[in-house]
Amino acid sequence: MARQPAGWRVGVVSSAKSSGLNISLKRPPRLRRFGRFATFYYCPLQVLAILLLFCSSAHAADLLIQGATLIDGTGKAPLAGARILIEGNVIRRIWSGAEPAPSVPPGTQVVDARGKFVIPGLIDSHVHYRPYMGEMFLAHGVTTIYDLGNPLAWQTAVKKGLNSGNIRGPRFYFCSGITIGNEPDGAAAAGALASRNLAAMKSPADAKQAIAALKGKTDCVKLTEDVKGDFFTAIAREAHAAGMTVISHSLNAID
């Protein structure tokens, strides 16, 4: 019997439409408690996917999705006739229809997904989030996003709302930039970026202090392609030592 790693979580929404075709599965009222939802998404190739994602809600209904073809994203062959048992909001068991069925908790909601596919949720690693985007991301199968440019107070509030389930949308992470002192009009740039950047550097030697200013306040560091090599290297080294990710925004085709 195949099992997903501990901590995998799931949610579903009820319907999808494309080119006049309406395919829907009724969602029991208890499923509305999911903090974030995957989506049944009907794409041009007539594939209806049930997208699995990490979900923070602690009060989800037990759910059995059965009959779908599972593509788990690991490179394994698709599993036809898959059964996926979710208890609470954690995927507990995955098995094929040919295997003996394990016991299922009483009252488990059953979704008949024959003819459909189950895939992991998608990740968008470059977003400038706006309030209307949450439902749009879910409708297109995106269940995790990285916001790379917004005022920090806004990003912090959005993360709290989305990741707590109070706002419906994907899981949310965000980056802060670092104001580099050798940028043109550095003083003006520092003022314009004050609401976005938590740190500034005059030289590569300032990298450790800059990363310390970001640690615990942002999920990652955003740098652009015009950050010089010695600055970039120093920032990346200190960020990685602090367990933080660096994301580079490439604006142009620069070698």
Short mmCIF file of C-alpha atoms in Angstrom, two decimals:
data_model
loop_
_atom_site.label_atom_id
_atom_site.label_comp_id
_atom_site.label_asym_id
_atom_site.label_seq_id
_atom_site.Cartn_x
_atom_site.Cartn_y
_atom_site.Cartn_z
CA MET A 1 0.00 0.00 0.00
CA ALA A 2 1.43 3.39 -0.97
CA ARG A 3 1.45 6.17 1.62
CA GLN A 4 2.01 9.89 1.26
CA PRO A 5 4.54 11.57 3.57
CA ALA A 6 3.12 12.75 6.89
CA GLY A 7 1.77 16.25 6.68
CA TRP A 8 0.35 16.15 3.14
CA ARG A 9 -3.01 17.85 3.20
CA VAL A 10 -5.93 18.25 0.86
CA GLY A 11 -9.04 20.26 0.05
CA VAL A 12 -11.59 20.26 -2.76
CA VAL A 13 -14.01 22.62 -4.37
CA SER A 14 -17.16 21.58 -6.05
CA SER A 15 -17.24 22.42 -9.75
CA ALA A 16 -15.53 23.57 -12.94
CA LYS A 17 -16.71 24.98 -16.26
CA SER A 18 -15.12 25.14 -19.70
CA SER A 19 -16.53 25.89 -23.15
CA GLY A 20 -20.09 25.48 -21.95
CA LEU A 21 -19.42 22.15 -20.28
CA ASN A 22 -20.29 22.11 -16.59
CA ILE A 23 -18.80 19.31 -14.53
CA SER A 24 -19.63 19.40 -10.83
CA LEU A 25 -19.37 17.36 -7.69
CA LYS A 26 -21.50 18.40 -4.73
CA ARG A 27 -19.54 19.54 -1.72
CA PRO A 28 -20.98 18.65 1.70
CA PRO A 29 -21.36 21.66 4.02
CA ARG A 30 -18.58 20.47 6.34
CA LEU A 31 -16.05 20.79 3.53
CA ARG A 32 -16.48 24.54 3.65
CA ARG A 33 -14.28 24.49 6.74
CA PHE A 34 -11.14 23.82 4.72
CA GLY A 35 -8.80 26.79 5.06
CA ARG A 36 -7.65 26.50 1.44
CA PHE A 37 -9.09 24.42 -1.34
CA ALA A 38 -7.82 22.50 -4.28
CA THR A 39 -9.84 22.83 -7.43
CA PHE A 40 -11.56 20.60 -9.91
CA TYR A 41 -10.19 22.26 -13.04
CA TYR A 42 -11.33 21.39 -16.56
CA CYS A 43 -8.53 22.16 -19.03
CA PRO A 44 -8.62 22.28 -22.87
CA LEU A 45 -7.48 18.66 -23.07
CA GLN A 46 -10.62 17.64 -21.21
CA VAL A 47 -8.73 16.57 -18.12
CA LEU A 48 -10.49 17.21 -14.83
CA ALA A 49 -7.94 17.36 -12.02
CA ILE A 50 -8.38 17.13 -8.29
CA LEU A 51 -5.46 19.13 -6.98
CA LEU A 52 -3.86 18.10 -3.70
CA LEU A 53 -2.32 20.76 -1.48
CA PHE A 54 -1.14 21.57 2.00
CA CYS A 55 -3.99 22.94 4.08
CA SER A 56 -3.79 24.58 7.50
CA SER A 57 -7.35 24.09 8.70
CA ALA A 58 -7.66 21.76 11.68
CA HIS A 59 -11.37 20.96 11.22
CA ALA A 60 -11.84 19.27 7.86
CA ALA A 61 -14.23 16.44 7.05
CA ASP A 62 -12.95 12.92 6.40
CA LEU A 63 -12.94 12.29 2.67
CA LEU A 64 -12.40 9.36 0.30
CA ILE A 65 -11.60 10.19 -3.33
CA GLN A 66 -11.90 7.04 -5.41
CA GLY A 67 -11.51 5.94 -9.00
CA ALA A 68 -9.21 8.72 -10.27
CA THR A 69 -5.82 8.33 -11.91
CA LEU A 70 -3.16 9.66 -9.53
CA ILE A 71 -0.10 11.50 -10.88
CA ASP A 72 1.90 12.25 -7.74
CA GLY A 73 4.65 14.41 -9.27
CA THR A 74 7.52 12.16 -8.17
CA GLY A 75 8.09 10.57 -11.58
CA LYS A 76 6.29 7.37 -10.70
CA ALA A 77 3.90 5.86 -13.21
CA PRO A 78 0.30 7.09 -12.89
CA LEU A 79 -1.80 5.01 -10.51
CA ALA A 80 -5.11 4.12 -12.16
CA GLY A 81 -8.19 3.58 -10.03
CA ALA A 82 -6.57 5.28 -7.06
CA ARG A 83 -8.22 5.57 -3.67
CA ILE A 84 -7.15 8.50 -1.50
CA LEU A 85 -8.25 8.61 2.12
CA ILE A 86 -8.08 11.95 3.92
CA GLU A 87 -8.70 11.98 7.66
CA GLY A 88 -9.17 15.46 9.06
CA ASN A 89 -7.04 17.34 6.55
CA VAL A 90 -4.15 14.87 6.24
CA ILE A 91 -3.78 12.27 3.48
CA ARG A 92 -3.54 9.01 5.44
CA ARG A 93 -3.60 6.29 2.78
CA ILE A 94 -3.35 5.85 -0.97
CA TRP A 95 -4.04 2.53 -2.63
CA SER A 96 -5.27 1.16 -5.93
CA GLY A 97 -8.65 -0.36 -6.52
CA ALA A 98 -6.99 -3.74 -7.01
CA GLU A 99 -5.71 -3.78 -3.42
CA PRO A 100 -7.78 -4.76 -0.39
CA ALA A 101 -9.53 -1.69 0.97
CA PRO A 102 -8.47 -0.54 4.44
CA SER A 103 -11.05 0.42 7.01
CA VAL A 104 -12.64 3.80 6.39
CA PRO A 105 -13.89 5.95 9.30
CA PRO A 106 -17.69 6.03 9.63
CA GLY A 107 -19.26 9.09 8.06
CA THR A 108 -16.46 9.59 5.53
CA GLN A 109 -17.60 11.60 2.51
CA VAL A 110 -17.01 9.76 -0.79
CA VAL A 111 -16.14 11.48 -4.10
CA ASP A 112 -16.53 9.41 -7.27
CA ALA A 113 -13.61 10.64 -9.40
CA ARG A 114 -13.66 8.02 -12.14
CA GLY A 115 -12.40 9.45 -15.43
CA LYS A 116 -10.54 12.24 -13.65
CA PHE A 117 -6.96 12.85 -12.54
CA VAL A 118 -5.39 13.75 -9.20
CA ILE A 119 -2.26 15.92 -9.30
CA PRO A 120 -0.28 17.99 -6.77
CA GLY A 121 -1.05 21.69 -6.51
CA LEU A 122 1.09 24.07 -8.57
CA ILE A 123 3.49 26.75 -7.24
CA ASP A 124 3.82 30.28 -8.67
CA SER A 125 7.20 31.63 -7.55
CA HIS A 126 6.78 35.24 -8.75
CA VAL A 127 3.62 37.06 -7.71
CA HIS A 128 2.64 40.63 -6.83
CA TYR A 129 -0.49 39.68 -4.91
CA ARG A 130 -3.76 41.60 -5.09
CA PRO A 131 -6.98 40.87 -3.14
CA TYR A 132 -8.85 39.41 -6.12
CA MET A 133 -6.18 36.84 -6.94
CA GLY A 134 -6.86 34.16 -4.32
CA GLU A 135 -9.81 32.52 -6.07
CA MET A 136 -8.11 32.90 -9.47
CA PHE A 137 -5.03 30.99 -8.34
CA LEU A 138 -7.13 28.17 -6.92
CA ALA A 139 -9.26 27.98 -10.06
CA HIS A 140 -6.08 27.40 -12.07
CA GLY A 141 -4.63 24.82 -9.71
CA VAL A 142 -2.06 27.08 -8.02
CA THR A 143 -1.97 26.26 -4.32
CA THR A 144 1.26 27.99 -3.21
CA ILE A 145 2.59 31.42 -4.17
CA TYR A 146 5.62 33.61 -3.46
CA ASP A 147 4.97 37.35 -3.35
CA LEU A 148 8.11 39.19 -4.48
CA GLY A 149 7.09 42.81 -4.21
CA ASN A 150 4.56 44.56 -1.97
CA PRO A 151 4.66 46.72 1.16
CA LEU A 152 5.76 44.56 4.08
CA ALA A 153 2.75 45.41 6.24
CA TRP A 154 0.47 44.28 3.40
CA GLN A 155 2.40 41.06 2.85
CA THR A 156 2.36 40.21 6.55
CA ALA A 157 -1.40 40.75 6.81
CA VAL A 158 -2.14 38.77 3.63
CA LYS A 159 0.02 35.87 4.81
CA LYS A 160 -1.81 35.75 8.12
CA GLY A 161 -5.22 35.81 6.43
CA LEU A 162 -4.45 33.23 3.74
CA ASN A 163 -2.45 30.77 5.82
CA SER A 164 -4.97 30.82 8.67
CA GLY A 165 -7.82 30.06 6.26
CA ASN A 166 -9.68 33.30 7.00
CA ILE A 167 -9.07 34.38 3.39
CA ARG A 168 -9.66 31.81 0.69
CA GLY A 169 -6.60 31.38 -1.48
CA PRO A 170 -3.27 29.58 -1.86
CA ARG A 171 -0.53 29.19 0.73
CA PHE A 172 1.43 32.44 0.85
CA TYR A 173 5.13 33.22 1.26
CA PHE A 174 6.83 36.56 0.66
CA CYS A 175 10.27 38.08 0.09
CA SER A 176 11.91 41.36 1.06
CA GLY A 177 14.57 43.10 -0.98
CA ILE A 178 17.78 44.74 0.19
CA THR A 179 18.57 48.32 -0.78
CA ILE A 180 22.09 48.37 -2.26
CA GLY A 181 24.08 51.54 -1.55
CA ASN A 182 25.77 51.63 -4.95
CA GLU A 183 22.47 51.84 -6.84
CA PRO A 184 21.89 55.08 -8.79
CA ASP A 185 20.39 57.73 -6.50
CA GLY A 186 20.78 55.40 -3.55
CA ALA A 187 19.21 57.80 -1.06
CA ALA A 188 16.12 58.30 -3.21
CA ALA A 189 15.86 54.58 -3.84
CA ALA A 190 16.10 53.89 -0.12
CA GLY A 191 13.20 56.24 0.54
CA ALA A 192 11.05 54.79 -2.23
CA LEU A 193 11.72 51.23 -1.09
CA ALA A 194 11.43 51.86 2.64
CA SER A 195 8.02 50.17 2.81
CA ARG A 196 9.34 47.06 1.03
CA ASN A 197 12.97 46.60 2.04
CA LEU A 198 13.95 45.82 5.61
CA ALA A 199 17.69 46.14 5.07
CA ALA A 200 20.33 48.18 3.26
CA MET A 201 23.95 47.53 2.33
CA LYS A 202 26.82 49.87 1.49
CA SER A 203 29.30 47.06 0.84
CA PRO A 204 29.36 43.24 0.68
CA ALA A 205 30.65 43.24 4.25
CA ASP A 206 27.19 44.40 5.36
CA ALA A 207 25.51 41.16 4.19
CA LYS A 208 25.47 39.45 7.58
CA GLN A 209 23.80 42.44 9.23
CA ALA A 210 21.31 42.77 6.36
CA ILE A 211 20.22 39.14 6.55
CA ALA A 212 19.91 39.38 10.34
CA ALA A 213 17.46 42.24 9.78
CA LEU A 214 15.32 40.01 7.52
CA LYS A 215 15.49 36.78 9.51
CA GLY A 216 12.14 35.92 11.07
CA LYS A 217 10.31 38.77 9.32
CA THR A 218 10.24 37.51 5.74
CA ASP A 219 10.37 34.09 4.10
CA CYS A 220 12.99 34.84 1.46
CA VAL A 221 15.29 37.48 -0.04
CA LYS A 222 14.60 39.02 -3.44
CA LEU A 223 17.47 40.33 -5.57
CA THR A 224 17.39 41.75 -9.08
CA GLU A 225 19.81 41.09 -11.91
CA ASP A 226 21.58 44.43 -11.46
CA VAL A 227 22.95 43.48 -8.03
CA LYS A 228 26.70 43.17 -8.56
CA GLY A 229 28.40 39.81 -8.21
CA ASP A 230 30.24 40.50 -4.96
CA PHE A 231 27.07 41.80 -3.32
CA PHE A 232 25.02 38.91 -4.68
CA THR A 233 27.52 36.31 -3.50
CA ALA A 234 27.77 37.78 -0.01
CA ILE A 235 23.98 38.02 0.37
CA ALA A 236 23.40 34.48 -0.90
CA ARG A 237 26.08 33.06 1.40
CA GLU A 238 24.66 34.73 4.51
CA ALA A 239 21.05 33.97 3.57
CA HIS A 240 21.76 30.28 3.08
CA ALA A 241 23.67 30.15 6.35
CA ALA A 242 20.56 31.59 8.03
CA GLY A 243 18.30 29.03 6.33
CA MET A 244 16.72 31.55 3.97
CA THR A 245 16.07 31.27 0.23
CA VAL A 246 17.27 33.85 -2.31
CA ILE A 247 15.10 34.50 -5.37
CA SER A 248 16.51 36.54 -8.27
CA HIS A 249 14.28 38.63 -10.51
CA SER A 250 15.71 38.70 -14.03
CA LEU A 251 14.33 41.67 -15.95
CA ASN A 252 16.34 41.44 -19.15
CA ALA A 253 18.44 39.02 -21.18
CA ILE A 254 21.74 40.01 -19.57
CA ASP A 255 24.68 37.61 -19.64
#
